[in-house]
Amino acid sequence: MSSIIQLLPDHVANQIAAGEVVQRPASVVKELLENAVDAGANDIKLILKDAGKSLVQVIDNGQGMSITDARMCFERHATSKIRQAEDLFSLHTKGFRGEALASIAAIAHVEMKTKQDQEELGTHIVIEGSKFVSQDVAVLPKGTSFAVKNLFFNIPARRNFLKSDTVEYRHIIDEFHRVALAHPQIYFTFYHNGSEMFNLHASSLRQRIVNVFSGKTNEKLVPVNEETEIVNIQGFVCKPEFAKKNRGEQFFFVNDRFIKSGYLHHAVMAAYDGLLKDGAQPSYFLYLQVPPNTIDINIHPTKTEIKFDDESALYAILRASIKHSLGQFNVAPVLDFERDANLDTPYHYKDLEGETPTIQVDGSFNPFSESDKPNKHFANTNSGYRRPEPTSSWESLYVGLKQDSEEIDTKIFENETVTSSLFNNDEVEQVVHKTYQIHKKYIVNPIKSGMIIVDQQRAHQRILYEQFLTNITVQLASSQQLLFPLHLYFSNDEMQLISELKPSLTNTGFVFEETNEDSVVISGLPVNISESEVSIVFEQLLSDLHDGIPESSFSQNDTIAKSMARSLAVKTGAYLTEKEQENLVNGLFACKDPNVSPFQKLTFITMRVEDLDKKFAL
C-alpha cells in the first residue's frame, strides 16, 4: 500500500499560514507597522487605497536590509529576532516568528524597496503569490518600503469574505491606534485614498493620546503612576463621568505591546467600583513594564494575549494604583474634613470692623388702634416698614359660610346618588381601573377573555422604532429649535461615523448647524427627544455602529431607528401614571407589528380566564 502522508508544497503551506496570520487588510497593516518599529524607524508613513484591499504601503526610515536579508525575509520562519528557544522568553521586539512576510507574499502582490545607511545602492524585489518576479539594484533612501497590492488576488473566496470598505477601514484604524499609542516617540503619518487622516508628531504620551482621539480628551485623563518590583505602571484613566457604553478606548500595553486581558480589565473595573453607572465602561491607556522572562507572548496567533507568571499580584497592584489616582485627583468620593476655602473672609473685608445695627422702637404704636393713618415716624425710617391699610370688620369673613357649606354637602350627596344609580360596582371598577403596573415593569390590561401583560420597555421600543423609521423614510420629521445650540465633541473615528450618517439623522429631526473635525453643533432636535438625552442617543448610536455601518440605506435607517428606540424607550423600573399606561398600550396595538420589539422580543402575552381557572383547580 502506498503512503498517503506527504509534505505540503511551500506555496500551499504559505497560504495555510496566511489564513492564520492575514485575516484582513488590518492584519497586513499590523505586521508591516510592527516590522517598521522593530527596524528602529522614527518616521513611519502608512498609505492605503480602498481600505487596504488595493494597496497597503508602509514606508520607514529604519536600518533597512542587505541584499541577502531582503531575499531571506520572505522565507518561512526566517527571523532576526531569535536564535534559540530560550530567546522566546526574553523578547524585546514586536515580531519574532518569521511568518508574516511569507504569508503576505503568498496571497498578494508585494513590492519591497530597502537600503541600509552604509550602502550606496538598495534592493528592489517584486513577488506575486510567493513567486519571485524580479530582484534589482536601485537608488533608494535609507529604510524600507513595503507595498502590498491586490490582497487575496489568488484566493477569491477569502476576498469575498471581506467586509465593506467602511468596516475594513475601521479595523485598520484600530491597529494603527495600537501601534501609534505604544510609540509616542515615533512620527506617524496616515493617508487613505489620497487624504491625510493622521499626522502624529513625536510627543509625550499624553499629547499622543489627545492627538489620536482629539475632542476634549485632555480634560478626561487622570494620570496613573506606580513603580514596584513586579511591575511599573504608567498611563492614564478617564474620569467616571466620561464613561461610555462601548469598550472602544481601552488599551493595555505590556512592554510596548498591545494586549487584550479580561483579567486586567476586571481589575480596572474593580477600581471604579461605585463610580460608574450600570453598563458604563471607562476609558484607559495603561502601560505596564514587566521583566521579559515573567511573561509568555507565544500563546496566541495574533500575539494579543499574554500569560503572566503572577497574575494575582499584578491584579492587586493595578487596582490599587488606579484607586489611588482617582482618589488623589479628587475623582473618587472621599471624606474631607478640611475647611472650605470658599468660606474664608474676602481679602478686602479682612481688616474692617463690624458695624452694630441700630434698633428703633415706636413707643406709640398700638396694634389694636383703629386709626386709618399710618405712623409718621415709621413711614420715614430706613427700614422701609409700612403699616398695612386697615381692612373691613373681620366678622364679615364668615358671612354666608354656613349656608354655602350646607349647599355643597347636598350637592355631593346628590352626585354620589346619581353615580351609584347609573353604574353597578363591577362597571365602576372597570371604568376607574383600566390598567395596572406591576413592579414598574409590566402593564396589565383586562380584556374580555382575560388579560394581557405588556412589557413596558419593549412596547415603547416598538412604538418609537416605527415612528423613527417612518420619519426617516418619509423625510417629513418635525424638529424643535434650540434656544442655545448644543456643542458635542467626538473622536476622529466617531466623527467619521456621524458624517456618514448625517443625512439619515437629519431625516429623523436633527438639525446640524456645523460639522467640524472633532465636534458638531446641533441647533434642532426631534420633537420626542429632550436636550439632556442627545448625548445618550449619540453614544448609543455610535456603540451600535462600532462594528460597521450597514451598506444599504434601508439597513442604515433601520439601525438608526433601532438604536434611538433603545436609547429613548422607557426603562424597566420607571413609574408610569395610569394615563401613560393607557397611551403605551394603545400606541403598541396601533403599530404594524405589535407582537415583537425591534429586537425580536415578545412585547406582551395573553392570559385567558380559562388558564387562571386551571391554576386554581390544582
Coordinates of N, CA and C in Angstrom, one line a residue, residues 205-398:
L205 N 3.4 61.1 25.9 CA 2.3 60.1 25.9 C 1.0 60.8 26.0
R206 N 0.8 61.8 26.9 CA -0.5 62.4 27.0 C -0.8 63.2 25.7
Q207 N 0.1 63.8 25.1 CA -0.2 64.6 23.9 C -0.5 63.6 22.7
R208 N 0.1 62.4 22.7 CA -0.2 61.5 21.7 C -1.6 61.0 21.8
I209 N -2.1 60.7 23.0 CA -3.4 60.3 23.2 C -4.4 61.4 22.8
V210 N -4.1 62.6 23.1 CA -5.0 63.7 22.7 C -5.0 63.9 21.2
N211 N -3.9 63.7 20.5 CA -3.8 63.9 19.1 C -4.5 62.8 18.4
V212 N -4.5 61.6 18.9 CA -5.2 60.4 18.3 C -6.7 60.6 18.4
F213 N -7.2 60.9 19.6 CA -8.6 60.9 19.8 C -9.2 62.3 19.8
S214 N -8.4 63.3 19.8 CA -8.9 64.7 19.7 C -10.0 65.0 20.6
G215 N -11.0 65.9 20.2 CA -12.1 66.2 21.1 C -11.5 66.9 22.4
K216 N -12.2 66.6 23.5 CA -11.8 67.1 24.8 C -11.2 66.0 25.6
T217 N -10.3 65.2 25.0 CA -9.7 64.0 25.6 C -8.8 64.5 26.8
N218 N -8.1 65.6 26.6 CA -7.2 66.1 27.7 C -7.9 66.3 29.0
E219 N -9.2 66.8 28.9 CA -9.9 67.0 30.2 C -10.3 65.8 30.9
K220 N -10.3 64.6 30.2 CA -10.8 63.4 30.7 C -9.8 62.6 31.5
L221 N -8.5 62.9 31.2 CA -7.4 62.0 31.6 C -7.0 62.2 33.1
V222 N -6.8 61.1 33.8 CA -6.3 61.1 35.1 C -5.0 60.3 35.1
P223 N -3.8 60.8 35.4 CA -2.6 60.1 35.3 C -2.5 59.0 36.4
V224 N -1.9 57.9 36.0 CA -1.6 56.7 36.9 C -0.1 56.5 36.8
N225 N 0.5 56.3 38.0 CA 2.0 56.1 38.0 C 2.3 55.3 39.2
E226 N 2.8 54.1 39.0 CA 3.2 53.2 40.2 C 4.4 52.4 39.8
E227 N 5.4 52.3 40.7 CA 6.6 51.5 40.4 C 6.7 50.5 41.6
T228 N 6.8 49.3 41.2 CA 7.0 48.2 42.1 C 8.1 47.2 41.6
E229 N 8.4 46.3 42.4 CA 9.4 45.3 41.9 C 8.8 44.3 40.9
I230 N 7.5 44.2 40.9 CA 6.8 43.2 40.0 C 6.5 43.9 38.7
V231 N 6.0 45.2 38.7 CA 5.6 45.8 37.5 C 5.7 47.3 37.7
N232 N 6.0 48.1 36.7 CA 5.9 49.5 36.6 C 4.7 49.9 35.8
I233 N 3.8 50.7 36.4 CA 2.6 51.1 35.7 C 2.6 52.6 35.5
Q234 N 2.3 53.0 34.3 CA 2.1 54.4 34.0 C 1.0 54.5 32.9
G235 N 0.5 55.7 32.8 CA -0.6 55.9 31.8 C -1.7 56.8 32.3
F236 N -2.9 56.6 31.8 CA -4.0 57.4 32.1 C -5.3 56.6 32.2
V237 N -6.2 57.0 33.1 CA -7.5 56.5 33.1 C -8.4 57.7 32.9
C238 N -9.6 57.5 32.5 CA -10.6 58.6 32.3 C -11.5 58.8 33.5
K239 N -12.0 60.0 33.7 CA -12.8 60.3 34.8 C -14.2 59.5 34.6
P240 N -14.8 59.1 35.7 CA -16.0 58.3 35.6 C -17.2 59.0 34.8
E241 N -17.3 60.3 34.9 CA -18.4 61.0 34.2 C -18.2 60.9 32.7
F242 N -17.1 60.5 32.2 CA -16.9 60.4 30.7 C -16.9 58.9 30.3
A243 N -17.4 58.0 31.1 CA -17.5 56.6 30.7 C -18.5 56.4 29.6
K244 N -18.3 55.4 28.8 CA -19.1 55.2 27.6 C -19.7 53.8 27.7
K245 N -20.7 53.5 26.8 CA -21.3 52.2 26.8 C -20.5 51.2 26.0
N246 N -19.6 51.6 25.1 CA -18.8 50.7 24.4 C -17.4 50.6 25.0
R247 N -16.6 49.6 24.6 CA -15.3 49.4 25.1 C -14.2 49.8 24.1
G248 N -14.5 50.9 23.4 CA -13.6 51.3 22.3 C -12.2 51.8 22.8
E249 N -12.2 52.7 23.7 CA -10.9 53.4 24.1 C -10.4 52.7 25.4
Q250 N -10.0 51.5 25.2 CA -9.4 50.7 26.4 C -8.2 50.0 25.8
F251 N -7.0 50.4 26.4 CA -5.8 49.9 25.9 C -4.9 49.5 27.0
F252 N -4.4 48.2 26.9 CA -3.3 47.7 27.7 C -2.1 47.5 26.9
F253 N -0.9 48.0 27.4 CA 0.3 47.7 26.7 C 1.3 47.1 27.7
V254 N 1.9 46.0 27.3 CA 2.8 45.3 28.2 C 4.2 45.3 27.4
N255 N 5.1 46.0 27.9 CA 6.4 46.1 27.3 C 6.2 46.7 25.8
D256 N 5.4 47.7 25.7 CA 5.1 48.4 24.5 C 4.4 47.5 23.4
R257 N 3.8 46.5 23.9 CA 3.0 45.6 23.0 C 1.5 45.6 23.4
F258 N 0.6 45.9 22.5 CA -0.8 45.9 22.8 C -1.3 44.5 23.1
I259 N -2.1 44.4 24.2 CA -2.6 43.1 24.6 C -4.1 43.2 25.0
K260 N -4.8 42.1 25.0 CA -6.1 42.0 25.5 C -6.1 41.1 26.7
S261 N -6.7 41.6 27.8 CA -6.8 40.8 29.0 C -8.0 41.1 29.8
G262 N -8.9 40.1 29.8 CA -10.1 40.2 30.6 C -9.9 40.3 32.1
Y263 N -8.8 39.7 32.5 CA -8.4 39.6 33.9 C -8.0 41.0 34.4
L264 N -7.1 41.7 33.6 CA -6.7 43.0 34.0 C -7.8 44.0 33.8
H265 N -8.7 43.8 32.8 CA -9.8 44.7 32.7 C -10.7 44.6 33.9
H266 N -10.9 43.4 34.5 CA -11.7 43.3 35.7 C -11.0 44.1 36.8
A267 N -9.7 44.1 36.9 CA -9.0 44.9 37.9 C -9.3 46.4 37.8
V268 N -9.4 46.9 36.6 CA -9.7 48.3 36.3 C -11.2 48.6 36.8
M269 N -12.1 47.7 36.4 CA -13.5 47.8 36.8 C -13.7 47.8 38.3
A270 N -12.9 47.0 38.9 CA -12.9 46.9 40.4 C -12.5 48.2 41.0
A271 N -11.5 48.9 40.4 CA -11.0 50.2 40.9 C -12.1 51.2 40.8
Y272 N -13.0 51.1 39.8 CA -14.0 52.1 39.6 C -15.3 51.7 40.3
D273 N -15.3 50.7 41.2 CA -16.5 50.2 41.8 C -17.2 51.3 42.6
G274 N -18.4 51.5 42.3 CA -19.2 52.5 42.9 C -19.2 53.9 42.2
L275 N -18.4 54.0 41.2 CA -18.2 55.3 40.5 C -18.9 55.3 39.1
L276 N -19.3 54.2 38.6 CA -19.8 54.1 37.2 C -21.3 53.7 37.3
K277 N -22.0 54.1 36.3 CA -23.4 53.7 36.1 C -23.4 52.3 35.5
D278 N -24.6 51.6 35.6 CA -24.7 50.3 35.1 C -24.4 50.2 33.6
G279 N -23.6 49.3 33.2 CA -23.3 49.2 31.8 C -22.2 50.1 31.3
A280 N -21.8 51.1 32.1 CA -20.8 52.0 31.6 C -19.4 51.4 31.6
Q281 N -18.6 51.8 30.6 CA -17.2 51.3 30.5 C -16.2 52.5 30.6
P282 N -15.3 52.5 31.5 CA -14.3 53.6 31.5 C -13.2 53.4 30.4
S283 N -12.7 54.5 30.0 CA -11.6 54.5 29.0 C -10.3 54.5 29.8
Y284 N -9.3 53.8 29.3 CA -8.0 53.8 29.9 C -6.9 53.5 28.9
F285 N -5.7 54.0 29.3 CA -4.5 53.9 28.4 C -3.4 53.5 29.4
L286 N -3.1 52.2 29.6 CA -2.2 51.8 30.7 C -1.0 51.0 30.1
Y287 N 0.1 51.4 30.6 CA 1.4 50.9 30.0 C 2.1 50.1 31.2
L288 N 2.3 48.9 31.0 CA 2.9 48.0 32.0 C 4.3 47.6 31.5
Q289 N 5.3 47.7 32.4 CA 6.6 47.2 32.1 C 7.0 46.1 33.1
V290 N 7.2 44.9 32.6 CA 7.5 43.8 33.4 C 8.7 43.1 32.9
P291 N 9.5 42.4 33.7 CA 10.6 41.6 33.1 C 10.2 40.7 32.0
P292 N 10.9 40.6 30.9 CA 10.5 39.8 29.8 C 10.4 38.3 30.2
N293 N 11.2 37.8 31.1 CA 11.2 36.4 31.5 C 10.0 36.0 32.4
T294 N 9.1 37.0 32.7 CA 8.0 36.7 33.5 C 6.7 36.6 32.7
I295 N 6.8 36.7 31.4 CA 5.6 36.6 30.5 C 5.9 35.7 29.4
D296 N 4.8 35.1 28.9 CA 4.9 34.2 27.7 C 4.0 34.9 26.6
I297 N 4.6 35.3 25.5 CA 3.9 36.0 24.5 C 3.4 35.0 23.4
N298 N 4.1 33.9 23.3 CA 3.8 32.9 22.2 C 2.6 32.0 22.6
I299 N 1.5 32.5 22.9 CA 0.3 31.7 23.2 C -0.9 31.9 22.3
H300 N -0.7 32.9 21.4 CA -1.9 33.3 20.6 C -1.4 33.6 19.2
P301 N -2.0 33.3 18.1 CA -1.5 33.6 16.8 C -1.3 35.0 16.5
T302 N -2.2 35.9 17.0 CA -2.1 37.3 16.8 C -1.2 38.0 17.8
K303 N -0.7 37.3 18.8 CA 0.2 37.8 19.9 C -0.5 38.9 20.7
T304 N -1.8 38.9 20.8 CA -2.5 39.9 21.6 C -2.9 39.4 23.0
E305 N -2.5 38.2 23.3 CA -2.8 37.6 24.6 C -1.4 37.2 25.2
I306 N -1.3 37.4 26.5 CA 0.0 37.2 27.2 C -0.3 36.4 28.5
K307 N 0.6 35.5 28.8 CA 0.4 34.8 30.1 C 1.5 35.3 31.0
F308 N 1.0 35.7 32.2 CA 1.8 36.3 33.3 C 2.2 35.2 34.3
D309 N 3.3 35.4 34.9 CA 3.7 34.4 36.0 C 2.9 34.6 37.2
D310 N 2.7 35.8 37.6 CA 1.9 36.1 38.9 C 0.8 37.1 38.6
E311 N -0.3 36.6 38.1 CA -1.4 37.4 37.7 C -2.1 38.1 38.9
S312 N -2.2 37.3 40.0 CA -3.0 37.8 41.1 C -2.3 39.1 41.7
A313 N -0.9 39.1 41.8 CA -0.2 40.2 42.3 C -0.4 41.4 41.3
L314 N -0.3 41.1 40.1 CA -0.5 42.2 39.1 C -1.9 42.8 39.2
Y315 N -2.9 42.0 39.4 CA -4.3 42.4 39.6 C -4.4 43.4 40.7
A316 N -3.8 43.0 41.9 CA -3.9 43.8 43.1 C -3.2 45.1 42.9
I317 N -2.0 45.1 42.3 CA -1.3 46.4 42.1 C -2.0 47.3 41.2
L318 N -2.5 46.8 40.1 CA -3.2 47.6 39.1 C -4.5 48.2 39.7
R319 N -5.2 47.5 40.4 CA -6.4 48.0 41.1 C -6.1 49.1 42.1
A320 N -5.1 48.8 42.9 CA -4.7 49.8 44.0 C -4.2 51.1 43.3
S321 N -3.4 51.0 42.3 CA -2.8 52.2 41.7 C -3.9 53.0 41.1
I322 N -4.8 52.4 40.4 CA -5.9 53.2 39.8 C -6.8 53.9 40.9
K323 N -7.1 53.1 41.9 CA -7.9 53.7 43.0 C -7.1 54.9 43.6
H324 N -5.8 54.7 43.8 CA -5.0 55.8 44.4 C -5.1 57.1 43.5
S325 N -5.0 56.9 42.2 CA -5.0 58.0 41.3 C -6.4 58.7 41.3
L326 N -7.4 57.9 41.3 CA -8.8 58.5 41.3 C -9.0 59.3 42.6
G327 N -8.5 58.8 43.7 CA -8.7 59.5 44.9 C -7.7 60.7 45.1
Q328 N -6.5 60.6 44.5 CA -5.5 61.6 44.6 C -6.0 62.9 43.9
F329 N -6.7 62.7 42.8 CA -7.1 63.8 41.9 C -8.6 64.1 42.2
N330 N -9.1 63.7 43.4 CA -10.4 64.1 43.8 C -11.5 63.6 42.8
V331 N -11.3 62.5 42.2 CA -12.3 61.9 41.3 C -13.2 61.0 42.1
A332 N -12.6 60.2 43.0 CA -13.4 59.3 43.8 C -13.9 60.0 45.0
P333 N -15.1 59.7 45.5 CA -15.7 60.3 46.7 C -14.9 60.0 47.9
V334 N -14.5 61.0 48.7 CA -13.7 60.8 49.9 C -14.3 61.6 51.0
L335 N -14.0 61.3 52.3 CA -14.4 62.1 53.4 C -13.3 63.2 53.6
D336 N -13.7 64.4 53.5 CA -12.8 65.5 53.5 C -13.2 66.5 54.7
F337 N -12.3 66.5 55.7 CA -12.6 67.3 56.9 C -11.9 68.7 56.8
E338 N -11.2 69.0 55.7 CA -10.5 70.2 55.5 C -11.6 71.4 55.4
R339 N -11.2 72.6 55.8 CA -12.1 73.7 55.7 C -12.3 74.1 54.2
D340 N -13.4 74.6 53.9 CA -13.7 75.1 52.6 C -13.2 76.5 52.4
A341 N -12.3 76.6 51.3 CA -11.8 78.0 51.1 C -12.8 79.0 50.7
N342 N -13.9 78.5 50.2 CA -15.0 79.5 49.8 C -15.6 80.2 51.0
L343 N -15.4 79.6 52.2 CA -16.0 80.2 53.4 C -15.0 81.2 54.1
D344 N -13.8 81.3 53.5 CA -12.9 82.3 54.1 C -13.4 83.7 53.9
T345 N -12.9 84.7 54.8 CA -13.3 86.1 54.7 C -12.6 86.7 53.4
P346 N -13.4 87.4 52.6 CA -12.7 88.0 51.4 C -11.6 89.0 51.8
Y347 N -10.6 89.1 51.0 CA -9.4 89.9 51.3 C -9.8 91.3 51.7
H348 N -10.7 92.0 50.9 CA -10.9 93.4 51.2 C -11.8 93.6 52.4
Y349 N -12.3 92.6 53.0 CA -13.1 92.7 54.3 C -12.3 92.3 55.5
K350 N -11.0 91.9 55.2 CA -10.2 91.3 56.3 C -10.0 92.2 57.5
D351 N -9.7 93.5 57.3 CA -9.4 94.4 58.4 C -10.5 95.3 58.7
L352 N -11.7 95.2 58.2 CA -12.8 96.0 58.5 C -13.5 95.5 59.8
E353 N -14.0 96.5 60.6 CA -14.7 96.2 61.8 C -16.2 96.1 61.5
G354 N -16.9 95.2 62.2 CA -18.3 95.1 62.0 C -19.1 96.3 62.6
E355 N -20.2 96.6 62.0 CA -21.0 97.7 62.4 C -22.2 97.2 63.2
T356 N -22.4 97.8 64.4 CA -23.6 97.4 65.2 C -24.9 98.0 64.7
P357 N -25.8 97.1 64.4 CA -27.1 97.6 63.8 C -27.8 98.4 64.8
T358 N -28.5 99.4 64.3 CA -29.4 100.3 65.2 C -30.8 99.8 65.2
I359 N -31.4 99.9 66.4 CA -32.8 99.4 66.6 C -33.6 100.6 67.0
Q360 N -34.7 100.7 66.3 CA -35.7 101.8 66.6 C -37.0 101.2 67.0
V361 N -37.6 101.8 68.1 CA -38.8 101.3 68.6 C -39.8 102.5 68.6
D362 N -41.0 102.2 68.1 CA -42.1 103.2 68.1 C -43.0 102.9 69.4
G363 N -42.7 103.7 70.4 CA -43.5 103.5 71.6 C -45.0 103.8 71.5
S364 N -45.3 104.6 70.5 CA -46.7 105.0 70.4 C -47.5 104.0 69.5
F365 N -46.9 103.0 69.0 CA -47.6 102.1 68.1 C -48.5 101.2 68.9
N366 N -49.8 101.1 68.4 CA -50.8 100.3 69.1 C -51.4 99.4 68.0
P367 N -51.2 98.1 68.1 CA -51.7 97.2 67.1 C -53.2 97.1 67.0
F368 N -53.9 97.5 68.1 CA -55.3 97.4 68.2 C -56.0 98.8 67.9
S369 N -55.1 99.7 67.5 CA -55.7 101.0 67.2 C -56.5 101.0 65.9
E370 N -57.6 101.7 65.8 CA -58.5 101.7 64.6 C -58.1 102.9 63.8
S371 N -57.1 103.6 64.1 CA -56.7 104.7 63.3 C -56.3 104.3 61.9
D372 N -56.8 105.1 60.9 CA -56.5 104.8 59.5 C -55.2 105.3 59.0
K373 N -54.6 106.2 59.8 CA -53.4 106.9 59.4 C -52.2 106.1 59.9
P374 N -51.2 105.8 59.0 CA -50.0 105.1 59.5 C -49.2 106.0 60.3
N375 N -48.3 105.4 61.1 CA -47.4 106.2 62.0 C -46.4 106.9 61.2
K376 N -46.3 108.2 61.4 CA -45.4 109.0 60.5 C -43.9 108.7 60.8
H377 N -43.6 108.4 62.0 CA -42.2 108.1 62.3 C -41.7 106.8 61.6
F378 N -42.5 105.8 61.6 CA -42.1 104.5 60.9 C -42.2 104.7 59.4
A379 N -43.0 105.6 58.9 CA -43.1 105.8 57.5 C -41.8 106.4 56.9
N380 N -41.0 107.1 57.8 CA -39.8 107.7 57.3 C -38.5 107.0 57.7
T381 N -38.6 105.9 58.3 CA -37.4 105.2 58.7 C -36.8 104.4 57.6
N382 N -35.5 104.1 57.8 CA -34.8 103.4 56.7 C -35.2 101.9 56.6
S383 N -36.0 101.4 57.5 CA -36.3 100.0 57.5 C -37.3 99.7 56.4
G384 N -38.0 100.7 55.8 CA -39.0 100.6 54.8 C -40.3 100.0 55.2
Y385 N -40.6 100.0 56.5 CA -41.8 99.4 57.1 C -43.0 100.3 56.7
R386 N -44.0 99.7 56.3 CA -45.3 100.4 56.0 C -46.4 99.6 56.7
R387 N -47.2 100.3 57.5 CA -48.4 99.6 58.1 C -49.4 99.3 57.1
P388 N -49.9 98.2 57.1 CA -51.0 97.8 56.1 C -52.2 98.6 56.3
E389 N -52.9 98.8 55.2 CA -54.2 99.5 55.3 C -55.2 98.7 56.0
P390 N -56.0 99.3 56.9 CA -56.9 98.5 57.7 C -58.0 98.0 56.8
T391 N -58.4 96.8 57.1 CA -59.4 96.1 56.3 C -60.8 96.3 57.0
S392 N -61.8 95.8 56.4 CA -63.1 95.9 57.0 C -63.2 95.0 58.1
S393 N -64.3 95.0 58.8 CA -64.5 94.2 60.0 C -64.3 92.7 59.8
W394 N -63.6 92.1 60.7 CA -63.3 90.7 60.5 C -64.5 89.8 60.5
E395 N -65.6 90.3 61.1 CA -66.8 89.4 61.2 C -67.4 89.2 59.8
S396 N -67.0 90.0 58.9 CA -67.6 89.9 57.5 C -67.1 88.7 56.8
L397 N -65.9 88.2 57.3 CA -65.3 87.0 56.6 C -66.2 85.7 56.7
Y398 N -67.1 85.7 57.7 CA -67.9 84.5 58.0 C -69.3 84.6 57.6

